[in-house]
XYZ file of C-alpha atoms in Angstrom:
544
model
C 16.416 -6.153 -34.577
C 15.523 -2.984 -36.539
C 12.185 -0.948 -35.340
C 10.793 1.911 -37.124
C 7.518 3.459 -36.769
C 5.016 2.200 -34.746
C 1.278 2.771 -35.174
C -0.960 0.816 -32.696
C -4.004 -0.928 -33.802
C -6.758 -1.949 -31.167
C -5.587 -5.870 -30.692
C -5.171 -6.964 -27.127
C -5.920 -11.125 -27.322
C -3.786 -13.102 -25.176
C -2.539 -10.386 -22.784
C -2.167 -11.130 -19.233
C -4.249 -8.337 -17.110
C -2.990 -7.478 -13.692
C -5.564 -5.714 -12.284
C -5.373 -3.040 -8.718
C -5.780 -6.209 -6.783
C -2.340 -7.180 -7.110
C -1.496 -3.817 -7.054
C 1.329 -2.510 -4.807
C 0.737 1.128 -4.482
C 1.843 3.864 -2.099
C 0.766 7.955 -2.053
C 3.820 9.428 -1.859
C 4.214 12.582 -0.678
C 4.577 14.779 -3.457
C 2.009 17.247 -5.030
C 0.101 15.787 -8.218
C 1.000 19.699 -9.248
C 3.499 20.573 -11.664
C 6.139 20.451 -11.703
C 7.289 17.232 -11.386
C 10.207 15.493 -11.790
C 11.663 12.062 -12.099
C 12.324 8.193 -11.262
C 15.568 6.387 -10.391
C 15.890 3.386 -8.817
C 18.868 1.564 -6.345
C 19.570 -2.427 -6.415
C 22.050 -2.160 -4.249
C 20.648 -0.263 -1.205
C 16.459 -1.300 -2.836
C 15.604 2.386 -3.203
C 13.854 4.307 -5.285
C 14.776 8.144 -6.140
C 11.210 10.367 -7.438
C 12.702 14.517 -7.864
C 10.498 17.059 -6.810
C 11.293 20.366 -7.532
C 8.405 21.801 -6.244
C 9.897 21.732 -2.858
C 13.828 21.009 -4.049
C 14.003 17.995 -2.389
C 14.103 14.073 -3.566
C 11.621 11.751 -1.958
C 13.244 8.633 -1.342
C 11.152 5.252 -0.857
C 11.811 1.600 -0.138
C 10.977 -1.312 -2.941
C 7.471 -1.641 -0.966
C 7.036 2.354 -1.592
C 7.230 3.323 2.029
C 8.866 6.460 1.741
C 11.874 6.388 3.747
C 13.701 9.844 3.630
C 13.722 13.143 1.886
C 17.277 14.896 0.423
C 16.206 18.547 1.024
C 17.895 21.850 -0.254
C 18.157 20.277 -3.932
C 17.076 23.718 -5.702
C 14.849 23.398 -8.610
C 16.493 19.268 -8.572
C 14.838 17.141 -11.850
C 16.641 14.980 -13.918
C 18.899 12.247 -11.307
C 21.520 9.778 -12.610
C 23.270 7.039 -10.389
C 26.463 5.749 -10.604
C 27.837 2.863 -11.313
C 28.176 1.299 -7.444
C 24.776 3.209 -6.852
C 26.834 5.164 -3.805
C 25.988 8.226 -5.420
C 23.073 10.216 -6.434
C 23.514 12.475 -9.058
C 21.350 15.925 -9.253
C 20.696 18.566 -12.105
C 19.672 21.830 -10.716
C 18.597 23.969 -13.074
C 18.200 27.446 -11.139
C 21.252 26.706 -9.530
C 22.973 25.558 -12.999
C 24.964 23.383 -10.723
C 24.937 19.549 -10.473
C 24.595 18.202 -7.096
C 26.319 14.688 -5.584
C 23.974 12.803 -2.556
C 25.573 9.926 -1.062
C 23.303 7.458 -1.139
C 23.082 5.858 2.590
C 23.333 8.974 4.501
C 21.090 11.186 2.221
C 23.452 13.905 2.496
C 24.721 16.235 -0.401
C 28.568 15.460 -0.488
C 29.733 17.650 -3.141
C 27.668 20.604 -6.051
C 29.257 21.128 -9.630
C 29.130 24.507 -10.867
C 27.941 23.992 -14.865
C 28.721 27.087 -15.831
C 26.069 30.916 -15.950
C 22.832 30.533 -16.948
C 23.730 26.600 -18.011
C 20.062 25.359 -15.783
C 21.179 21.647 -16.330
C 18.275 19.594 -16.915
C 18.692 15.970 -17.800
C 21.385 13.077 -16.859
C 22.888 9.849 -17.989
C 26.640 8.187 -17.387
C 28.091 7.036 -20.473
C 31.913 6.628 -21.735
C 33.428 7.370 -18.055
C 31.524 11.152 -17.993
C 28.422 11.776 -16.718
C 26.500 13.944 -19.546
C 24.054 16.473 -18.819
C 21.639 18.064 -20.940
C 21.513 21.901 -20.551
C 18.948 24.861 -20.959
C 15.968 24.106 -19.409
C 14.642 27.442 -19.740
C 15.801 28.282 -23.902
C 18.278 30.856 -23.090
C 20.316 30.616 -25.961
C 19.130 27.195 -26.909
C 19.883 23.805 -25.335
C 22.974 22.113 -25.458
C 24.090 18.930 -24.446
C 27.726 18.641 -21.808
C 29.650 16.616 -20.258
C 31.336 16.111 -16.330
C 34.433 14.107 -16.192
C 35.174 12.856 -12.503
C 38.010 11.329 -13.048
C 40.918 13.334 -12.135
C 42.111 15.281 -9.159
C 39.552 18.236 -9.899
C 36.292 18.006 -12.247
C 36.227 19.012 -15.636
C 33.179 20.547 -17.263
C 32.754 20.634 -20.638
C 30.191 22.399 -23.338
C 28.618 22.792 -26.500
C 28.867 19.007 -27.490
C 25.632 19.067 -29.508
C 27.427 18.596 -32.696
C 25.524 21.131 -34.352
C 22.291 20.295 -33.027
C 19.925 22.947 -32.805
C 18.436 21.998 -29.681
C 15.732 24.658 -29.280
C 15.650 23.644 -25.079
C 17.585 21.383 -22.834
C 16.776 17.658 -24.514
C 16.406 14.420 -22.346
C 18.700 11.834 -22.290
C 19.491 8.294 -22.144
C 21.849 5.855 -22.401
C 23.160 2.515 -22.989
C 26.186 0.500 -24.304
C 28.777 3.657 -24.974
C 25.358 5.175 -26.783
C 23.973 9.134 -25.845
C 20.688 9.426 -27.150
C 19.195 12.876 -27.256
C 15.466 14.077 -27.431
C 13.399 17.008 -27.328
C 11.469 16.951 -24.597
C 7.692 17.997 -24.828
C 7.937 19.537 -27.689
C 7.112 18.586 -31.198
C 8.331 18.595 -34.203
C 9.874 14.832 -32.739
C 13.716 15.615 -32.845
C 16.652 12.888 -32.190
C 19.951 12.726 -32.160
C 22.502 9.995 -31.239
C 26.359 10.184 -30.082
C 28.823 8.168 -29.689
C 30.345 8.566 -26.020
C 32.107 5.536 -25.545
C 35.502 7.280 -25.880
C 34.555 9.203 -23.571
C 33.904 12.141 -26.703
C 30.939 13.222 -28.062
C 30.581 12.037 -31.769
C 27.223 12.766 -33.324
C 26.299 9.279 -35.463
C 22.696 10.293 -36.512
C 19.964 12.741 -36.601
C 16.242 13.183 -37.212
C 13.834 15.033 -37.189
C 10.367 14.656 -38.323
C 6.843 15.368 -37.710
C 4.686 12.402 -37.444
C 1.511 12.083 -39.064
C -1.804 13.392 -37.286
C 0.542 13.871 -34.148
C -0.631 16.921 -32.230
C 1.769 16.254 -28.954
C 5.246 16.299 -27.916
C 7.939 13.858 -26.781
C 7.243 13.118 -23.187
C 9.872 10.263 -23.007
C 12.860 8.803 -24.630
C 14.461 5.218 -24.187
C 17.286 2.741 -25.433
C 16.996 -0.731 -25.292
C 20.313 -2.466 -23.191
C 22.129 -2.958 -26.244
C 21.777 0.148 -27.412
C 20.104 -0.670 -31.068
C 16.447 0.222 -30.434
C 15.348 3.328 -29.544
C 11.548 4.244 -28.556
C 9.903 7.690 -27.839
C 6.478 8.606 -26.192
C 4.963 11.252 -28.536
C 1.041 11.700 -25.984
C -0.358 10.466 -29.226
C -3.057 7.726 -29.192
C -2.097 4.523 -29.862
C 1.166 6.347 -31.035
C 5.024 5.243 -29.972
C 8.181 5.882 -32.018
C 10.739 3.013 -32.345
C 14.113 3.474 -34.642
C 17.294 1.903 -34.982
C 20.195 3.489 -33.394
C 20.936 4.696 -36.565
C 17.082 6.483 -36.631
C 16.138 4.615 -39.457
C 13.230 1.685 -39.803
C 13.194 -1.212 -41.906
C 10.596 -3.989 -43.267
C 11.873 -5.715 -39.856
C 10.038 -3.286 -37.409
C 6.722 -4.694 -35.510
C 3.433 -2.411 -34.600
C 2.673 -2.730 -31.081
C -0.790 -3.456 -30.306
C -1.701 -0.517 -27.670
C -4.614 1.783 -26.511
C -4.552 5.214 -25.196
C -2.115 8.103 -24.938
C 1.850 6.497 -24.613
C 3.936 9.376 -22.568
C 6.480 6.836 -20.741
C 8.933 4.503 -21.907
C 11.512 2.104 -20.179
C 13.733 -0.816 -21.195
C 14.083 -3.753 -18.791
C 17.418 -4.803 -18.349
C 16.821 -8.035 -20.499
C 15.488 -6.195 -23.492
C 11.777 -5.928 -22.620
C 10.043 -2.766 -22.857
C 7.581 -1.058 -20.630
C 5.080 1.249 -22.215
C 2.757 3.802 -20.008
C -0.119 5.530 -21.054
C -2.988 8.021 -20.238
C -6.533 7.611 -20.477
C -5.850 3.854 -22.179
C -9.056 2.009 -21.749
C -8.954 -0.357 -18.795
C -5.020 -0.167 -19.043
C -2.425 1.704 -17.909
C 0.986 -0.187 -18.735
C 2.387 -2.153 -21.084
C 5.513 -4.720 -21.295
C 6.743 -6.121 -24.009
C 9.034 -9.056 -25.299
C 11.630 -7.856 -27.689
C 10.885 -8.265 -30.592
C 7.306 -8.718 -29.809
C 4.283 -6.643 -31.306
C 1.488 -8.361 -28.609
C 1.933 -7.422 -24.546
C 3.077 -10.561 -22.392
C 1.694 -8.394 -19.931
C -0.863 -5.920 -19.124
C -0.922 -3.508 -15.982
C -4.274 -1.899 -14.749
C -3.650 0.353 -11.672
C -7.406 1.635 -11.533
C -10.151 4.295 -12.947
C -9.084 7.672 -13.276
C -5.564 6.610 -12.347
C -3.098 7.691 -14.898
C 0.454 7.101 -15.466
C 3.088 10.266 -15.434
C 5.520 11.446 -18.300
C 9.038 9.567 -17.298
C 6.874 7.365 -15.069
C 8.390 4.308 -15.155
C 11.047 2.817 -13.998
C 13.362 -1.221 -14.119
C 14.645 -2.634 -10.449
C 18.498 -2.936 -12.212
C 17.940 -6.596 -11.646
C 14.766 -6.600 -13.972
C 12.605 -7.997 -10.698
C 10.026 -5.030 -10.584
C 8.580 -2.777 -12.746
C 8.161 0.881 -10.576
C 4.869 2.600 -12.360
C 4.190 6.344 -11.226
C 1.038 7.764 -11.259
C -2.331 9.879 -10.128
C -4.025 9.241 -7.252
C -7.427 8.872 -9.045
C -10.195 11.646 -9.770
C -9.427 14.591 -8.246
C -6.134 13.326 -6.454
C -3.518 15.478 -4.636
C -0.481 13.662 -4.777
C 0.928 10.894 -6.787
C 1.292 7.327 -6.001
C 4.166 4.986 -6.285
C 3.151 1.455 -7.639
C 5.729 -1.600 -7.753
C 4.431 -4.922 -10.099
C 7.218 -8.113 -9.812
C 7.973 -10.080 -12.550
C 6.679 -7.828 -14.749
C 8.782 -9.103 -17.964
C 6.319 -12.426 -17.267
C 2.918 -12.895 -18.274
C 0.594 -13.305 -15.458
C -0.331 -17.152 -14.667
C -3.253 -17.620 -13.750
C -3.716 -21.103 -11.883
C -7.214 -22.401 -10.265
C -7.270 -25.857 -8.263
C -10.409 -28.086 -7.108
C -10.478 -30.805 -4.691
C -13.197 -32.959 -3.420
C -14.860 -31.570 -0.029
C -14.295 -34.415 2.250
C -11.893 -37.245 1.762
C -11.443 -40.413 3.805
C -8.597 -41.061 5.533
C -6.210 -43.149 4.083
C -7.692 -42.937 0.754
C -6.005 -41.555 -2.168
C -7.653 -38.141 -3.085
C -7.164 -36.323 -6.816
C -6.514 -32.414 -6.822
C -7.040 -31.300 -10.392
C -5.189 -27.895 -11.043
C -5.790 -26.058 -14.232
C -4.093 -22.916 -16.131
C -6.191 -20.295 -17.847
C -5.034 -19.677 -21.495
C -2.098 -17.218 -21.867
C 0.330 -16.050 -24.546
C 3.204 -17.267 -24.964
C 1.316 -20.628 -24.371
C 2.696 -22.876 -21.658
C 4.608 -25.912 -22.407
C 3.247 -29.185 -22.482
C 4.691 -30.589 -19.311
C 5.289 -28.574 -16.046
C 6.693 -28.743 -12.604
C 4.677 -27.908 -9.866
C 6.078 -28.404 -6.141
C 3.099 -29.756 -3.351
C 3.226 -28.693 -0.085
C 0.713 -30.406 2.192
C -0.175 -28.582 5.564
C -2.121 -30.663 8.005
C -2.119 -31.918 11.981
C 1.098 -33.948 11.363
C 2.907 -31.385 9.810
C 1.539 -27.738 10.983
C 4.038 -25.845 8.909
C 3.779 -27.801 5.949
C 5.551 -30.963 5.012
C 6.875 -30.617 1.033
C 5.592 -33.604 -1.281
C 8.455 -33.032 -3.962
C 7.704 -31.450 -7.407
C 5.310 -33.182 -9.733
C 6.024 -33.091 -13.691
C 2.772 -32.865 -14.359
C 0.960 -33.115 -18.043
C -1.520 -30.624 -19.842
C -4.786 -31.744 -21.306
C -6.106 -30.074 -24.462
C -7.909 -27.638 -21.535
C -4.565 -27.121 -19.988
C -5.619 -29.286 -17.029
C -3.400 -31.508 -14.503
C -4.291 -33.821 -11.856
C -2.124 -34.454 -8.588
C -2.892 -37.824 -6.621
C -2.408 -37.815 -2.811
C -3.085 -40.084 0.344
C -3.594 -38.128 2.919
C -1.726 -39.331 6.524
C -3.017 -37.011 9.095
C -7.424 -36.192 9.578
C -8.565 -32.901 10.303
C -8.368 -29.656 7.653
C -5.545 -30.567 5.233
C -4.488 -27.914 3.153
C -2.368 -28.220 -0.106
C -0.867 -26.004 -2.194
C 0.354 -26.124 -5.403
C 3.510 -24.071 -6.697
C 4.414 -23.362 -10.478
C 7.329 -21.779 -10.491
C 7.134 -20.389 -14.040
C 10.169 -20.273 -16.405
C 11.041 -17.184 -18.653
C 7.913 -16.175 -20.121
C 5.486 -16.903 -17.195
C 5.203 -15.365 -13.565
C 4.586 -17.925 -10.992
C 1.609 -19.035 -9.824
C 0.652 -20.678 -5.811
C -2.683 -21.732 -5.297
C -4.497 -23.914 -2.129
C -7.437 -26.559 -1.308
C -8.470 -27.710 1.609
C -9.981 -30.955 1.823
C -11.943 -32.208 5.028
C -10.457 -35.440 6.369
C -12.569 -37.361 9.153
C -10.050 -38.620 11.756
C -10.916 -42.322 13.499
C -12.519 -42.879 15.997
C -12.186 -43.759 19.863
C -13.540 -45.049 23.041
C -12.874 -43.266 25.985
C -14.707 -44.298 29.300
C -14.658 -43.410 33.472
C -15.661 -45.688 36.140
C -17.878 -44.548 39.192
C -21.035 -42.688 37.350
C -23.599 -42.881 40.107
C -20.840 -44.272 43.224
C -21.419 -43.100 46.779
C -18.865 -41.992 48.487
C -18.885 -40.797 52.458
C -18.027 -37.160 52.659
C -14.101 -36.237 53.091
C -13.133 -39.839 52.045
C -11.259 -40.649 48.453
C -12.859 -41.550 45.181
C -11.202 -43.926 42.690
C -12.063 -43.450 39.033
C -10.643 -45.148 36.198
C -10.457 -43.741 33.322
C -9.807 -46.034 30.117
C -8.693 -44.840 26.633
C -9.309 -46.556 23.543
C -7.088 -47.179 20.304
C -5.122 -44.237 18.783
C -2.570 -43.230 16.547
C 0.619 -41.491 18.684
C -1.411 -39.755 21.537
C -1.860 -41.055 24.703
C -2.314 -38.813 27.183
C -5.413 -38.393 29.414
C -6.522 -35.464 31.599
C -9.343 -35.505 34.679
C -10.767 -32.961 36.036
C -13.303 -32.508 38.964
C -15.669 -30.023 39.705
C -17.502 -30.364 42.950
C -21.520 -28.987 42.924
C -21.724 -25.064 43.181
C -17.477 -25.104 42.241
C -14.750 -24.457 40.057
C -13.368 -27.338 37.529
C -10.018 -28.453 38.358
C -7.530 -30.333 37.298
C -6.450 -33.941 39.156
C -4.363 -35.543 37.106
C -2.783 -35.307 33.266
C -0.616 -38.508 32.261
C 0.116 -40.929 29.905
C -2.763 -43.957 30.349
C -0.568 -47.977 31.237
C -0.216 -50.315 28.717
C -3.805 -51.402 29.271
C -4.927 -47.897 28.234
C -6.148 -46.941 32.157
C -5.599 -43.934 33.991
C -6.045 -44.149 38.027
C -7.059 -40.981 39.389
C -7.725 -40.448 43.128
C -9.684 -37.153 45.104
C -11.170 -36.329 48.134
C -14.640 -34.999 47.726
C -16.951 -33.244 50.169
C -19.845 -32.697 47.633
C -21.679 -34.374 45.144
C -18.823 -33.643 42.286
C -18.892 -34.548 38.143
C -15.471 -35.819 36.930
C -14.747 -35.174 33.099
C -11.884 -37.224 31.479
C -10.499 -35.438 28.029
C -8.361 -37.071 26.048
C -7.354 -34.327 23.529
C -7.202 -36.654 20.238
C -3.889 -36.439 17.459
C -3.796 -36.246 14.009
C -5.530 -39.655 13.207
C -7.430 -39.882 16.235
C -10.412 -37.481 16.663
C -10.901 -36.263 20.802
C -13.046 -37.312 22.835
C -14.557 -36.824 26.925
C -16.791 -38.347 29.013
C -18.295 -37.305 32.250
C -19.452 -39.485 35.536
C -20.767 -38.004 38.360
C -19.971 -38.771 41.956
C -22.279 -38.448 45.286
C -21.690 -37.629 48.415
C -23.149 -38.872 51.803
C -22.765 -37.385 55.343
C -23.496 -41.047 56.666
C-alpha cells in the first residue's frame, strides 16, 4: 500500500488512551540539554542503549528502564546500529572520524574503524551485508554516504556513495529489506533519497526535495516500514507527518493520520504498526497506528509537561514493547525512559461486578463489561476464570469460559463457591491480534457454616495440686477436626495444654494439675467451610 502526504485532522474517537498510571518510567542519568543521542533496543540481551554525546558515552538500561551500565570513551557518540546477532553495537563518532564496535555483553569497545579525515560520521544502518554510515556531520564539504564492509580479512571503507545527491550535511539513515533511506536531518525543505543496497552497492532509486505547505520545521525523524515499501518522516510541524511510497510518490490509496501536536519521532514495529511521537500534544504524546489505518489503535499519555524527544521511539525487536524517551516534566533536568507493553494493540478495559455477599454452595453471578474500543471486540470471547479462597489460597483455575457479549458489551459468568470467607474471582481476557489482554478481580464474602464447641468443668472445684479433667466436644465440620486447649492460672500466662484431633465422637479429654483458679479455653481454628469456634471454662481451686 502506498502512502502520500498526510495532513492530520483532529479526530480521536475510538482511540484508547493509556494514562501515566500504567507508564513504566525511569529517570536516566542523561542531561536533557543538547546535544542528545539516539536509542537502540537489543532483543537478545533485553538491553536499551541510549547514546549521550554530551558525556561521550552510551547509557545501557534493561527492559524495566533500570540503568545497568555505561559505555565510556565514545567521543561524541551519536548514531548506533546493532549487528544482526546483537553481539556488537556500532557507534558513530563524529569528533573521532571513526566508528567503534562494542561487545554488548561486556560493554567494552573491541575495535575502532577510521572512516577518513574530516568525515565526521553521524548515523548508521545495516543493509546488504554492510554497515552504512552518513558523514559530514559538521557540513565540512557537505554530507555524503559511505559503507563499512567487515566481511573480509580487513575492513573496507567506501565513501562518496550518495548517488549525486547534494546533502548539506550528514543525513539520517534507516533501512529495511535491502532499501536504504536517507533524509536531511533538522533541515528544511524536506529532502529524501532511496537507495537499493541489496547487492552491497548503493544504487539511487528515487530522490525528492519538497517544501511542505506552511512548514517552518525541519525533518526530525525518519522510518521505513519492515517491507521497505513505506517511508514516513516527522517534520516537527503541527499535525503534520509525511508518508510516501518507496519511490517517494503518493497516490489515491493514501491515508490521513488523526494526530495532534508536533510530530518529531516515528518508528515502525516489526508487524508494520507505526508509532508517532509528538511534542506539545493535547493530552497524547504517542500514537500507534495499524498498517493502513488512519485512526490510532492506541494513544499514550506520559503526563503534563512531558515531551517525546526527537528520534525518541524504539520497538523491541519482537514488538512486545514500545520504548519512549521523554523529558522529565516542566523544568526537568534529565531524560526519562518509558516502556509500554502490547503497544500495537488497543487498550482493553474490562470491569466486573459481583454480589457483596453470597451463600455457600449457592450459585452466584459475575457480570463483566468491556468499554467501547476500536477495532470492535468480537461477539464471543474467551475469559479465563480463577477462584482464590481458603480451600485454594494459591488460586484454582475454573477453566476458560466462552462468553457472548450483549449489545452493551456485557457478559455473565456463574459459579458456586465451595469455600467460605473472602472469595476472589479473577477474570482474564487474553487479548487477540488487535486487543491487549485485560485482567480484573472481584471479591465476594461467603459466610462459612457454624459448628458447636463445648468444654465442661465450668464452676467445678478441684483441690490445689490435684488434676482437673475436662472434655471438649466439637460438632460437625468440613475437614478440620483439630482442637487446642489452653490453661491460664489466675495471674499467670496462657499456655497450651493439648492440641489434637478429636475422637469419633468429637471429644478431646485433657488433664491438667491446678494450683490456682484456672481458665481453660478450647479453640477450633475452622476450615474452608466451617467458621472458627472458641469456648472457655473456669475451674476453681480449694485448699481443703
